[in-house]
N, CA, C and O atoms as a Tinker XYZ file with bonds, in Angstrom:
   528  protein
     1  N    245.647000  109.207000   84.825000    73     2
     2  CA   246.755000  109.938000   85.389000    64     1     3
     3  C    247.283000  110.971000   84.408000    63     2     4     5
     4  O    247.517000  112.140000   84.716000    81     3
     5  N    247.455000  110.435000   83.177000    73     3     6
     6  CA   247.955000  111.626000   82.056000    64     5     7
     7  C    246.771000  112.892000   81.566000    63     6     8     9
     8  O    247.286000  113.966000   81.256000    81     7
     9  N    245.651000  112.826000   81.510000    73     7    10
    10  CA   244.948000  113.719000   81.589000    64     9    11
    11  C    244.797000  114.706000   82.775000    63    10    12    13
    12  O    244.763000  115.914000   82.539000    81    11
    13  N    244.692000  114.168000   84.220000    73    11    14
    14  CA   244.687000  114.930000   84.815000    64    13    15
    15  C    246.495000  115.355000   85.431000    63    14    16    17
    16  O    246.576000  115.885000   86.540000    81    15
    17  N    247.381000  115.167000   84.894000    73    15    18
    18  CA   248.396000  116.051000   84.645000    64    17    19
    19  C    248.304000  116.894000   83.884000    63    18    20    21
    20  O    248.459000  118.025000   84.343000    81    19
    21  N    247.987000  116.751000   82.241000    73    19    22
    22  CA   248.182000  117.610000   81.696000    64    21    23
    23  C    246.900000  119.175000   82.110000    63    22    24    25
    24  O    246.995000  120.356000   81.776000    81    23
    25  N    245.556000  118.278000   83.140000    73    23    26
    26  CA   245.459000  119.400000   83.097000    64    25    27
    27  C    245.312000  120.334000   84.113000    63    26    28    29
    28  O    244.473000  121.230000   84.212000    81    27
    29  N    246.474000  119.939000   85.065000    73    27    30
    30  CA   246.696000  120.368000   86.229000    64    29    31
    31  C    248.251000  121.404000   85.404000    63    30    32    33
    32  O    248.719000  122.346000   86.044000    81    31
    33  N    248.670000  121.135000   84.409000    73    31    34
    34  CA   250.276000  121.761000   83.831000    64    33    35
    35  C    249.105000  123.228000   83.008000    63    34    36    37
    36  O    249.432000  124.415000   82.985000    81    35
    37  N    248.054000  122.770000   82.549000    73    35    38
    38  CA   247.090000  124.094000   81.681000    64    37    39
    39  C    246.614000  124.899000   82.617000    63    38    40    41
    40  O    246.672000  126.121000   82.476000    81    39
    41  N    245.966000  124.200000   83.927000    73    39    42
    42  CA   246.075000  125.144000   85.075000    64    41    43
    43  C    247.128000  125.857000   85.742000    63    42    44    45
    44  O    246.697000  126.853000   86.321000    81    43
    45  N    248.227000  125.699000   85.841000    73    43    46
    46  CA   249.232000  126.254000   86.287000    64    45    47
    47  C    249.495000  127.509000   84.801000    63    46    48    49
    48  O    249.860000  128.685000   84.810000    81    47
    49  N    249.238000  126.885000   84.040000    73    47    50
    50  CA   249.549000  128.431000   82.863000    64    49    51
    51  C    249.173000  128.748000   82.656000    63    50    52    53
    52  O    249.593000  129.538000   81.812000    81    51
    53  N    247.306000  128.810000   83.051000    73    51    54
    54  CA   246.330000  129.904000   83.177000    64    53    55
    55  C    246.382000  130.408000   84.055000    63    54    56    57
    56  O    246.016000  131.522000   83.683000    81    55
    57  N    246.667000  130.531000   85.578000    73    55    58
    58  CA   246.973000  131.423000   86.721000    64    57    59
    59  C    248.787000  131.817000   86.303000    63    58    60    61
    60  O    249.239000  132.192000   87.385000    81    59
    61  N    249.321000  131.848000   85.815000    73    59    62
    62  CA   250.632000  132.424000   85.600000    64    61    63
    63  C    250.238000  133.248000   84.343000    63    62    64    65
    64  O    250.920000  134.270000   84.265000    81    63
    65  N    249.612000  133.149000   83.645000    73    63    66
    66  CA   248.849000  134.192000   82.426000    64    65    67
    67  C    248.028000  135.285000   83.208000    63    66    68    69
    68  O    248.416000  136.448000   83.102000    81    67
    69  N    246.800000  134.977000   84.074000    73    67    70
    70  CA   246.258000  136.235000   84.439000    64    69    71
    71  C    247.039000  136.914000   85.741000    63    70    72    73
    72  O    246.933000  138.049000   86.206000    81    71
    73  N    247.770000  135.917000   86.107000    73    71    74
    74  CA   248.816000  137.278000   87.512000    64    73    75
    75  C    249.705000  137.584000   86.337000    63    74    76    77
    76  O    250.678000  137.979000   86.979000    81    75
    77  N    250.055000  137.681000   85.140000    73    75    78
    78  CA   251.004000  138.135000   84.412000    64    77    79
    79  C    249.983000  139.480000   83.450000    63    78    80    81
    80  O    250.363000  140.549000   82.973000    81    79
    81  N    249.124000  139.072000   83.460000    73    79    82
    82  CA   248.045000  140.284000   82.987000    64    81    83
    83  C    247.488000  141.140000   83.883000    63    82    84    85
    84  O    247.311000  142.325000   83.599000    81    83
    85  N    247.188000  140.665000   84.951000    73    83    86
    86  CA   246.809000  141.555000   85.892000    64    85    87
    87  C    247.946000  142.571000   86.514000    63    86    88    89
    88  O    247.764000  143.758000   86.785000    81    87
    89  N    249.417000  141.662000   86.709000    73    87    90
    90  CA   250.489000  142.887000   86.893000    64    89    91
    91  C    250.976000  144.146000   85.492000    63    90    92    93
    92  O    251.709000  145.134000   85.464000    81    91
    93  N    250.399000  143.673000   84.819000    73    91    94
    94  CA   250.392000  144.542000   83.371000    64    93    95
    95  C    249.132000  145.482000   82.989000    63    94    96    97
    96  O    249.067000  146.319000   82.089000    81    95
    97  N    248.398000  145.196000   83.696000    73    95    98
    98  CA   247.100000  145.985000   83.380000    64    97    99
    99  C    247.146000  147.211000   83.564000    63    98   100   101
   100  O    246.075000  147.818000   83.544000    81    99
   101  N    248.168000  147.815000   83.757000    73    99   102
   102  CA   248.517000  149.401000   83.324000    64   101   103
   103  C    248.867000  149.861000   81.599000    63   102   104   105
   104  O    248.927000  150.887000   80.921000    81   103
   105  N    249.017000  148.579000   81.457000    73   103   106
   106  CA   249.703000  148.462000   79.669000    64   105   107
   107  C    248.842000  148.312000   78.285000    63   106   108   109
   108  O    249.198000  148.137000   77.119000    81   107
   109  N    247.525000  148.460000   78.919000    73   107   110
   110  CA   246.362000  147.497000   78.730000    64   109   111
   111  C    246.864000  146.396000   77.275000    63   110   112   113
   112  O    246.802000  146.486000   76.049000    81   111
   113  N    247.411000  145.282000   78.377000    73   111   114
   114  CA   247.200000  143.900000   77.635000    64   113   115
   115  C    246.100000  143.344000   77.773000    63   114   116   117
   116  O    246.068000  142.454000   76.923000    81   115
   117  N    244.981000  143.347000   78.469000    73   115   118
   118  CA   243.894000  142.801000   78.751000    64   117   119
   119  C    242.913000  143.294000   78.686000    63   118   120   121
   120  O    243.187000  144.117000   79.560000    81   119
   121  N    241.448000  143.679000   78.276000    73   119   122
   122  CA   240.445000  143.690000   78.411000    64   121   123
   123  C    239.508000  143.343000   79.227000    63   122   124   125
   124  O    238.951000  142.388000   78.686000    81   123
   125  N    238.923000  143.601000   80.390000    73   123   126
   126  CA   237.815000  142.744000   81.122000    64   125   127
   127  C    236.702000  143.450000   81.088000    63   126   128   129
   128  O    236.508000  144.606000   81.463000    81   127
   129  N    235.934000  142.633000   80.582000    73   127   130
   130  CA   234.178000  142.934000   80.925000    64   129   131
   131  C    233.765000  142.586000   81.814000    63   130   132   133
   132  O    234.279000  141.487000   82.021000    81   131
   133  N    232.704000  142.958000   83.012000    73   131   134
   134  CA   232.000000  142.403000   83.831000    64   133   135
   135  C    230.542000  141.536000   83.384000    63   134   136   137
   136  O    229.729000  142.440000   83.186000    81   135
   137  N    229.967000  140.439000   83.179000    73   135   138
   138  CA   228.903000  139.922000   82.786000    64   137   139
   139  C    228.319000  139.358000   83.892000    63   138   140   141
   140  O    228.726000  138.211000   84.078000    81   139
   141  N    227.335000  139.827000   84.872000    73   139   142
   142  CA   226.580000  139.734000   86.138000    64   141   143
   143  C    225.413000  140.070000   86.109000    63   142   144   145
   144  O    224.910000  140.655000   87.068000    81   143
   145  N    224.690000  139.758000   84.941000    73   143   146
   146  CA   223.364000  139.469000   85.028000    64   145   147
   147  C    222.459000  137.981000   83.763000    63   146   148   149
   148  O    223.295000  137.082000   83.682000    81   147
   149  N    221.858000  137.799000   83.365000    73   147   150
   150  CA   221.165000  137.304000   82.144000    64   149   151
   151  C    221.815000  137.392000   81.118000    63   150   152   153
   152  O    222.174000  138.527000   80.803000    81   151
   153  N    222.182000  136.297000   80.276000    73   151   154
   154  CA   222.373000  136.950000   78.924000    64   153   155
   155  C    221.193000  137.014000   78.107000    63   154   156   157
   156  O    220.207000  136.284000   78.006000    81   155
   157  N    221.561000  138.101000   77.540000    73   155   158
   158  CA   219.966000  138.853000   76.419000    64   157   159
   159  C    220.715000  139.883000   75.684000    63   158   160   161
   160  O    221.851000  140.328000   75.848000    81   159
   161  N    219.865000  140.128000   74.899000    73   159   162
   162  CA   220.096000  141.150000   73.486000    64   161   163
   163  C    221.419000  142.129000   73.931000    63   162   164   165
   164  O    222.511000  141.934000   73.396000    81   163
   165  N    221.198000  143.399000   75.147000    73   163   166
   166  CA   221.822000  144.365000   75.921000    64   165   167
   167  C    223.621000  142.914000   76.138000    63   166   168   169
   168  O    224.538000  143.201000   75.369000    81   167
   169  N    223.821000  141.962000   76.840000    73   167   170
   170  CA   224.833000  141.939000   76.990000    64   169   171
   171  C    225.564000  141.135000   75.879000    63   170   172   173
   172  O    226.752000  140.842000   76.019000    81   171
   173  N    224.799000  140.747000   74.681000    73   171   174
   174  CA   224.878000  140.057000   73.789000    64   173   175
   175  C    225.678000  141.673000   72.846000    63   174   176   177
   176  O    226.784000  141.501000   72.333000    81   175
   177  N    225.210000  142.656000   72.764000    73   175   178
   178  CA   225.591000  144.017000   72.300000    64   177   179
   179  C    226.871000  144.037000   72.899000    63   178   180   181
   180  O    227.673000  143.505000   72.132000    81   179
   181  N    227.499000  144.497000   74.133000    73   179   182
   182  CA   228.188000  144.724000   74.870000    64   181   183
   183  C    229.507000  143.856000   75.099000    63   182   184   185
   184  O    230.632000  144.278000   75.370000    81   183
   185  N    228.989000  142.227000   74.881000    73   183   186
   186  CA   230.082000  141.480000   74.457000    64   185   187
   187  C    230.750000  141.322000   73.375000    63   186   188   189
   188  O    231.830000  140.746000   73.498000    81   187
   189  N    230.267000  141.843000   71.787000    73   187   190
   190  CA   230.166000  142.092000   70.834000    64   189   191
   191  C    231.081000  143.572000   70.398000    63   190   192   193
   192  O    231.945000  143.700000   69.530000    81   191
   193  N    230.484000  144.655000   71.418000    73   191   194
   194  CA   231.183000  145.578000   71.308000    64   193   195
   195  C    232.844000  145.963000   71.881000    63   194   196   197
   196  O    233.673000  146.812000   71.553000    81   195
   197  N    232.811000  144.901000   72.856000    73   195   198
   198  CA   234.143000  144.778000   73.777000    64   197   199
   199  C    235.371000  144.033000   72.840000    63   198   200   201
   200  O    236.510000  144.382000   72.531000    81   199
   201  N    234.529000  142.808000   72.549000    73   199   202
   202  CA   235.421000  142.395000   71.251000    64   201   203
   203  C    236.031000  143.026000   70.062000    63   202   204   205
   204  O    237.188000  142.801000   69.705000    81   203
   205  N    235.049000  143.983000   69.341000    73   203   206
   206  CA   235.551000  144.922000   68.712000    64   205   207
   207  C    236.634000  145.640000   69.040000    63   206   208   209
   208  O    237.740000  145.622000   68.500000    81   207
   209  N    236.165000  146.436000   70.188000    73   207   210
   210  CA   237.338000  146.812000   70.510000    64   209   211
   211  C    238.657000  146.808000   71.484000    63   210   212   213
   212  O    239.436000  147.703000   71.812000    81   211
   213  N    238.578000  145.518000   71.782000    73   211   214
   214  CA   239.743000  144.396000   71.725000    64   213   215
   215  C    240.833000  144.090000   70.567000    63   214   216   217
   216  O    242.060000  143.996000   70.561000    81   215
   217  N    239.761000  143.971000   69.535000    73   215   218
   218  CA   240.966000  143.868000   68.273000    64   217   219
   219  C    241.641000  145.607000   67.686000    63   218   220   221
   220  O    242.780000  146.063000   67.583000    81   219
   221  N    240.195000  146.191000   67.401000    73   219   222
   222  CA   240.486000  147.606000   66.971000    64   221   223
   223  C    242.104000  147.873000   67.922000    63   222   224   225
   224  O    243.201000  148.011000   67.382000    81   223
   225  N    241.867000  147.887000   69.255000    73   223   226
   226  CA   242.660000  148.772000   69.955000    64   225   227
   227  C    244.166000  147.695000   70.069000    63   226   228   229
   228  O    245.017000  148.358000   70.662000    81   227
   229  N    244.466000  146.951000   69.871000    73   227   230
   230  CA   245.243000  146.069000   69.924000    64   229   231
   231  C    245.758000  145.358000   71.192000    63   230   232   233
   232  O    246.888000  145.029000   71.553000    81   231
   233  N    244.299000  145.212000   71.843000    73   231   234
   234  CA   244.555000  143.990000   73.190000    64   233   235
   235  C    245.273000  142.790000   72.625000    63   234   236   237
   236  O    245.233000  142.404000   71.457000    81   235
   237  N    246.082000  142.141000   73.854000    73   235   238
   238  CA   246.485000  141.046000   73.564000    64   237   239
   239  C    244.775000  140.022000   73.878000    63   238   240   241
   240  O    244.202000  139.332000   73.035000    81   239
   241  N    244.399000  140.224000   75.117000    73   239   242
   242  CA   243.464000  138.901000   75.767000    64   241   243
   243  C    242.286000  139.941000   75.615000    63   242   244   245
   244  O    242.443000  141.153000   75.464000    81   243
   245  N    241.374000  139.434000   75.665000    73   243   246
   246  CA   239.486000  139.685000   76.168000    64   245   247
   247  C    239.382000  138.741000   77.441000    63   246   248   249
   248  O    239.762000  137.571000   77.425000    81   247
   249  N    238.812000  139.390000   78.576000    73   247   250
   250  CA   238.371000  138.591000   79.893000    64   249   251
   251  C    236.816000  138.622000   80.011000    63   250   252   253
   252  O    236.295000  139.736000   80.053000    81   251
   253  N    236.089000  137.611000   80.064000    73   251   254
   254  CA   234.870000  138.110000   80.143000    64   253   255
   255  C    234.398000  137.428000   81.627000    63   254   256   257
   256  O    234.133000  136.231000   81.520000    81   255
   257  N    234.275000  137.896000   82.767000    73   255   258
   258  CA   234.098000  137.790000   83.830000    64   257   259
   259  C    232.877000  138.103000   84.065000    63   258   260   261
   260  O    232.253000  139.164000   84.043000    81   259
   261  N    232.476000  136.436000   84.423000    73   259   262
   262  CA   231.054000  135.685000   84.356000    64   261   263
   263  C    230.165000  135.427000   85.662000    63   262   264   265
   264  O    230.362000  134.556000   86.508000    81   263
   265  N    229.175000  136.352000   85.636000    73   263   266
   266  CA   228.196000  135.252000   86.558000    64   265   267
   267  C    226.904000  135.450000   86.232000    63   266   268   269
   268  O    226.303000  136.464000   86.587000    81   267
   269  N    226.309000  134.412000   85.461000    73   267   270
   270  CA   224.824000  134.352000   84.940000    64   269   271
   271  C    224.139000  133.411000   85.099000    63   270   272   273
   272  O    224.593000  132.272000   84.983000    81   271
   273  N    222.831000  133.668000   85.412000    73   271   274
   274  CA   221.571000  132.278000   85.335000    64   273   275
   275  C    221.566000  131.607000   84.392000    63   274   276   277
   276  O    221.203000  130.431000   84.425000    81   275
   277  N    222.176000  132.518000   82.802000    73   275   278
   278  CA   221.437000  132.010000   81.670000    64   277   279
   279  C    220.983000  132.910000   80.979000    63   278   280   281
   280  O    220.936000  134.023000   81.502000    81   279
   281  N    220.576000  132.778000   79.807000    73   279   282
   282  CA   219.290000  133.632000   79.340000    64   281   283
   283  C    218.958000  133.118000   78.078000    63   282   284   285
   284  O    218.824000  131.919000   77.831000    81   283
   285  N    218.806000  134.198000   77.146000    73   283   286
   286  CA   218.537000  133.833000   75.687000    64   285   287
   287  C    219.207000  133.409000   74.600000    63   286   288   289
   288  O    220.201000  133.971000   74.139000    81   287
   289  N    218.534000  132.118000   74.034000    73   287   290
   290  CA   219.212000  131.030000   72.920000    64   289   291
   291  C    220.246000  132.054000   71.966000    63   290   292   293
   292  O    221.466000  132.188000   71.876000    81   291
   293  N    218.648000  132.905000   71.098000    73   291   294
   294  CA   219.842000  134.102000   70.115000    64   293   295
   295  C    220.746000  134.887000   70.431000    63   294   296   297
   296  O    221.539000  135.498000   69.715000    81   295
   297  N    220.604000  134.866000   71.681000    73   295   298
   298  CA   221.807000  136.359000   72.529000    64   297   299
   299  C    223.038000  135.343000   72.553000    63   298   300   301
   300  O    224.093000  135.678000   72.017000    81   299
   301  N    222.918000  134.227000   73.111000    73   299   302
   302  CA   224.324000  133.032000   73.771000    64   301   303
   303  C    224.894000  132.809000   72.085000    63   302   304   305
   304  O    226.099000  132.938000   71.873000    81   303
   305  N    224.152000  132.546000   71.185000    73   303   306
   306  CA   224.418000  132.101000   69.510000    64   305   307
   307  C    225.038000  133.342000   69.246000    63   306   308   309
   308  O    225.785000  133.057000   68.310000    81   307
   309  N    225.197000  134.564000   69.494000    73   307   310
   310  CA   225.711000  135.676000   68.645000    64   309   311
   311  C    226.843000  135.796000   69.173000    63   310   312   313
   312  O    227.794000  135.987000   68.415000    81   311
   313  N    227.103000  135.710000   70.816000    73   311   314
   314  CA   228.195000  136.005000   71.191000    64   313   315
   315  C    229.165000  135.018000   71.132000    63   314   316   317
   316  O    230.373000  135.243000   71.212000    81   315
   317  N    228.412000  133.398000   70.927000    73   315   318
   318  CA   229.287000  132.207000   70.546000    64   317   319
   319  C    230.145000  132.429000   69.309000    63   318   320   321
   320  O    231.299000  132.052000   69.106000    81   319
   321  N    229.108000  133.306000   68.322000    73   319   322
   322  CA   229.772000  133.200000   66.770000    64   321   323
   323  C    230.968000  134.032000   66.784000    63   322   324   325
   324  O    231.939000  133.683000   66.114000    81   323
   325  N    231.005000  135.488000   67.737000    73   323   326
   326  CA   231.855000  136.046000   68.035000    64   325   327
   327  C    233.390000  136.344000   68.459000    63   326   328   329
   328  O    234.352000  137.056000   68.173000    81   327
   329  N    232.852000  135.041000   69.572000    73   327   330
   330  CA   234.081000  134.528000   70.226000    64   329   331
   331  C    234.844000  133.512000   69.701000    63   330   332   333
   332  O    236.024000  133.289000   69.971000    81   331
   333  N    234.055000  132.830000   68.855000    73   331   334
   334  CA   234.655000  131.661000   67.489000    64   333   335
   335  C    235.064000  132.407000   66.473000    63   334   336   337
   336  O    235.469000  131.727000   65.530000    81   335
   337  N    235.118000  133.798000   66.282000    73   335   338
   338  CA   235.817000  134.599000   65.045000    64   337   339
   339  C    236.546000  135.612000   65.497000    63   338   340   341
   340  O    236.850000  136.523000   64.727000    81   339
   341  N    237.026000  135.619000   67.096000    73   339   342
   342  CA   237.701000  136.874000   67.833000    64   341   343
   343  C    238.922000  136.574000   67.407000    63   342   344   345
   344  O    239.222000  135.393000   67.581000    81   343
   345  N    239.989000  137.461000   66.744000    73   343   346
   346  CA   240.954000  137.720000   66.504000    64   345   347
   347  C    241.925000  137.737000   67.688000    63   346   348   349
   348  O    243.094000  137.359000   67.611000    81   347
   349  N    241.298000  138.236000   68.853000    73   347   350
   350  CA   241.855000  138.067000   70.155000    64   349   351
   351  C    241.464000  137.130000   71.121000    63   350   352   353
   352  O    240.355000  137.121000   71.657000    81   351
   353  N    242.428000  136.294000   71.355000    73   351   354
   354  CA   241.856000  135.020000   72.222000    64   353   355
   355  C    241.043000  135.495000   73.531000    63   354   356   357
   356  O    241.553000  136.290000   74.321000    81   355
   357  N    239.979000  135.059000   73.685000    73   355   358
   358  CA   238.573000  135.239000   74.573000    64   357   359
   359  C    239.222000  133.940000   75.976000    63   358   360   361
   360  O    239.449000  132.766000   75.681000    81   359
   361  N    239.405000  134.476000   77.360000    73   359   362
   362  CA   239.130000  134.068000   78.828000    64   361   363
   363  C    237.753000  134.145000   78.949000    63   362   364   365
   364  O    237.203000  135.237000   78.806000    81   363
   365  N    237.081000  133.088000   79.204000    73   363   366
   366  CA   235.731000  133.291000   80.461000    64   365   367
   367  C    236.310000  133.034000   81.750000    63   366   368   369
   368  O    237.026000  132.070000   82.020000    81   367
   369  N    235.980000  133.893000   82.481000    73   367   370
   370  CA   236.575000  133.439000   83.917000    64   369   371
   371  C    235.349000  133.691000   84.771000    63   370   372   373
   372  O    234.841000  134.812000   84.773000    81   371
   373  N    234.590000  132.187000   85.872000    73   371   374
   374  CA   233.391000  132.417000   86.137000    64   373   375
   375  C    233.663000  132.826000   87.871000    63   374   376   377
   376  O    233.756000  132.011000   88.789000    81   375
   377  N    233.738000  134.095000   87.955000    73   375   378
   378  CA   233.827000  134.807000   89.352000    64   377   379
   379  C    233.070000  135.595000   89.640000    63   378   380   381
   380  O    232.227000  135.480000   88.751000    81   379
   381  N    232.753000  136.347000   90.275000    73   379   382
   382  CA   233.762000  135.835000   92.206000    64   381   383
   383  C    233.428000  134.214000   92.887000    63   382   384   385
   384  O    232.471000  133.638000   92.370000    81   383
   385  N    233.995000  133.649000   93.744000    73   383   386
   386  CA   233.590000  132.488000   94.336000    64   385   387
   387  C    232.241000  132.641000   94.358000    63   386   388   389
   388  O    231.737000  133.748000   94.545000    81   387
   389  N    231.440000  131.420000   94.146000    73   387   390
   390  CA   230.430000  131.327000   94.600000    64   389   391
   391  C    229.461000  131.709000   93.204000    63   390   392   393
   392  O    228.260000  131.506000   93.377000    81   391
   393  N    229.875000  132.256000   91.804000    73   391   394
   394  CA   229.226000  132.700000   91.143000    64   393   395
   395  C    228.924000  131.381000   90.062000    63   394   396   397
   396  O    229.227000  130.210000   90.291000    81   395
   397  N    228.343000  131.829000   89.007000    73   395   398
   398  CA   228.054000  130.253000   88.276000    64   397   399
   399  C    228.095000  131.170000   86.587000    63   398   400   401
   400  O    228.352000  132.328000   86.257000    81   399
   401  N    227.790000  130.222000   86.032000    73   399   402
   402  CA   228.124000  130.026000   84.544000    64   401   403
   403  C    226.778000  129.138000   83.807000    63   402   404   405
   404  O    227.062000  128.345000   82.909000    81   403
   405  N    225.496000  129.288000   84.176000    73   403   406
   406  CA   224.401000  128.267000   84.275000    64   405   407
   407  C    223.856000  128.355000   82.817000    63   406   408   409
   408  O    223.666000  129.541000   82.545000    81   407
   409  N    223.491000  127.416000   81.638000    73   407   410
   410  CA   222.945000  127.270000   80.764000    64   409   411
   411  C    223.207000  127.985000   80.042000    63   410   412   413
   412  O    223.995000  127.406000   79.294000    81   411
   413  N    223.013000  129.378000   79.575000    73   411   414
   414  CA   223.666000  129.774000   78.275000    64   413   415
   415  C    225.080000  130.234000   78.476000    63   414   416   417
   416  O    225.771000  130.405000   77.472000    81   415
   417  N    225.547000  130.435000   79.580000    73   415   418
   418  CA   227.115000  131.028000   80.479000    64   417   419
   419  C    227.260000  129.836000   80.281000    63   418   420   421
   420  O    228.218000  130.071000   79.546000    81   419
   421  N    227.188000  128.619000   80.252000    73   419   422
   422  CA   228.325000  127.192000   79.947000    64   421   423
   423  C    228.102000  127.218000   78.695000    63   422   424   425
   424  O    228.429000  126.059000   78.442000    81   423
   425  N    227.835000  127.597000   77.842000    73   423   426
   426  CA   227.908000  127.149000   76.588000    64   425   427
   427  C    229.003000  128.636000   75.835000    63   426   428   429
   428  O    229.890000  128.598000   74.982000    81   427
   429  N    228.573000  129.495000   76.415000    73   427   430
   430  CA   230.033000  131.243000   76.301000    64   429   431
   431  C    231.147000  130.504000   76.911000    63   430   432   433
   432  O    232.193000  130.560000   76.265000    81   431
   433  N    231.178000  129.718000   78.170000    73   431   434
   434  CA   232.189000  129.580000   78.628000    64   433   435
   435  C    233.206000  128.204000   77.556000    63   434   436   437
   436  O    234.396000  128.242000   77.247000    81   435
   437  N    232.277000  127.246000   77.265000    73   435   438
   438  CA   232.403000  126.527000   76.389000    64   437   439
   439  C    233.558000  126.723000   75.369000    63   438   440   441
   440  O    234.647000  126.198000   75.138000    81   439
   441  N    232.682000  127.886000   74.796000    73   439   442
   442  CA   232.877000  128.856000   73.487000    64   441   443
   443  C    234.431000  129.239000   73.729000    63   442   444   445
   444  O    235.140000  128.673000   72.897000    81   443
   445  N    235.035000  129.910000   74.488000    73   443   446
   446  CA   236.165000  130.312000   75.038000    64   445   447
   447  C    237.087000  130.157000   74.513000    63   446   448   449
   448  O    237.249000  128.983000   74.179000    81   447
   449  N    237.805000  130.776000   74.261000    73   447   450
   450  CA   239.541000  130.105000   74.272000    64   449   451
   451  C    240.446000  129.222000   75.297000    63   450   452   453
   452  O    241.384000  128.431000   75.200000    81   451
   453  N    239.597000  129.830000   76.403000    73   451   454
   454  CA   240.173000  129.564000   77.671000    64   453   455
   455  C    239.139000  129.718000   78.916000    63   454   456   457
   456  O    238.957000  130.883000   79.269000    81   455
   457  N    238.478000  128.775000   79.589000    73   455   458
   458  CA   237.911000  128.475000   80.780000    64   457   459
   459  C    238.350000  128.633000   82.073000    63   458   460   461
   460  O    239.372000  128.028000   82.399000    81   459
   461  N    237.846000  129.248000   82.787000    73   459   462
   462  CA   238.437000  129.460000   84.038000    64   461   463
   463  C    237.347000  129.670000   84.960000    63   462   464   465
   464  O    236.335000  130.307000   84.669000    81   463
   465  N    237.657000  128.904000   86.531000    73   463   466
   466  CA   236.681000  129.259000   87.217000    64   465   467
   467  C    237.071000  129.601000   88.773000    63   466   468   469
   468  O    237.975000  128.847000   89.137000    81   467
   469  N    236.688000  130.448000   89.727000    73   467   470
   470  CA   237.223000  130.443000   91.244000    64   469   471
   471  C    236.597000  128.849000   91.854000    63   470   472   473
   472  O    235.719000  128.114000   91.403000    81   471
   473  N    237.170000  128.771000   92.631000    73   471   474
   474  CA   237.078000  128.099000   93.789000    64   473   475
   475  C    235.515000  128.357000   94.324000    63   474   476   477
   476  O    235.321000  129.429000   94.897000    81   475
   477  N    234.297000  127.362000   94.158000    73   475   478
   478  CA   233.167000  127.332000   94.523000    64   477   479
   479  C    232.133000  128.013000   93.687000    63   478   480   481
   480  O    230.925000  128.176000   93.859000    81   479
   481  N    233.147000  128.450000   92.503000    73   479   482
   482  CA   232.080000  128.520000   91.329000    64   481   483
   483  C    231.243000  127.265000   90.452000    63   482   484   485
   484  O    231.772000  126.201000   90.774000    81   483
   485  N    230.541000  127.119000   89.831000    73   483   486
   486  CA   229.741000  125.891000   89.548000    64   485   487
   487  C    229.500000  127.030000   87.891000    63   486   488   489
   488  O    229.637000  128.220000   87.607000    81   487
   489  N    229.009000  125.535000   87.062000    73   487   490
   490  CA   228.558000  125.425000   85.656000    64   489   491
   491  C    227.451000  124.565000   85.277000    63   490   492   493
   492  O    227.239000  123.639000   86.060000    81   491
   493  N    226.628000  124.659000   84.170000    73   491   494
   494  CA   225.797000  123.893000   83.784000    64   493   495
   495  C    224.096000  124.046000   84.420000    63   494   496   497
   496  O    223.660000  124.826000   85.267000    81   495
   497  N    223.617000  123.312000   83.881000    73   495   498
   498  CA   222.469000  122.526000   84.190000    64   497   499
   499  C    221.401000  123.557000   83.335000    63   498   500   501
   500  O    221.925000  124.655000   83.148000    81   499
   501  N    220.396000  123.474000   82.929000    73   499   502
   502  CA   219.048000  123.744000   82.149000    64   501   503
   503  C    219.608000  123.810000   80.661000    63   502   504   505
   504  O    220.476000  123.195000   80.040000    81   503
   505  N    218.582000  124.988000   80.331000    73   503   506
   506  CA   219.052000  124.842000   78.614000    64   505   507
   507  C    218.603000  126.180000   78.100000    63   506   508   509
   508  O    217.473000  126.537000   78.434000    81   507
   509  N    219.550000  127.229000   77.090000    73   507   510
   510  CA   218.643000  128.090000   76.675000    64   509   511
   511  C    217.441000  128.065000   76.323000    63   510   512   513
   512  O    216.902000  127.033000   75.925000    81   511
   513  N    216.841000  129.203000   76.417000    73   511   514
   514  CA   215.380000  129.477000   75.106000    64   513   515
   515  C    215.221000  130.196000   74.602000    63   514   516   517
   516  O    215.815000  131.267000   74.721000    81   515
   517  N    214.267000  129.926000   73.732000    73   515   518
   518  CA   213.720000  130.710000   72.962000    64   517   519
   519  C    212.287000  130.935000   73.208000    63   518   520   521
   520  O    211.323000  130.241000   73.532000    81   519
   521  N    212.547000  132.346000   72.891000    73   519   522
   522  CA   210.699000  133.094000   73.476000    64   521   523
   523  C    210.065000  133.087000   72.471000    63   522   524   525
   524  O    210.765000  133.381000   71.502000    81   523
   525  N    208.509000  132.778000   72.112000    73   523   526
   526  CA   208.126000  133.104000   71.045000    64   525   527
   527  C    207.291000  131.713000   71.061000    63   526   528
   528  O    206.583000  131.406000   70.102000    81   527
């Protein structure tokens, strides 16, 4: 019973955080990336570069708005190390309904500061790789 209070009280202050960012997103307190394909080298760059300049520019949040199969071990490891040294607290949020977060996207989402998912989104199952 006490766990799933407390984390029904963390859910209630993660949807009162992004309708409080999203009505501000003229101010830019927030950052959002779109991530809707594989992770690999290209969005492993791109998540990397968003972060940068997240801190450079003085975002409060990074959103990284998720829907992936998966992809590559070294690409998911770079952007993990990233988001474990972001100066600006990192959202995964795995949307739109229906989208997923599968094998190397649960382990980014993992990574997070903060987890978030729509209604009929799903996580997990396989495992990165490595090519070679």
């Amino acid at each position: 019973m006490q766990i799933v209070s407390v984390a029904v009280k963390q859910l209630m202050l993660l949807a009162t955080f992004m309708v409080a960012c999203a009505a501000h997103a003229a101010a830019d307190t927030a950052l959002i990336l779109q991530i809707d394909s594989a992770i690999g080298p290209a969005s492993a760059d791109f998540i990397l570069d968003g972060i940068r300049k997240a801190e450079d520019e003085g975002y409060e949040l990074l959103i990284l708005e998720m829907d992936t199969p998966g992809g590559l071990d070294s690409a998911m490891r770079d952007i993990i190390k990233a988001i474990l040294a972001s100066e600006v607290p990192v959202v995964t949020f795995v949307s739109p309904g229906g989208s997923r977060a599968a094998s190397a996207g649960t382990y980014i989402l993992y990574a997070s500061h903060v987890a978030a998912m729509t209604p009929a989104s799903n996580l997990g199952a396989a495992t990165p790789v490595q090519i070679g």
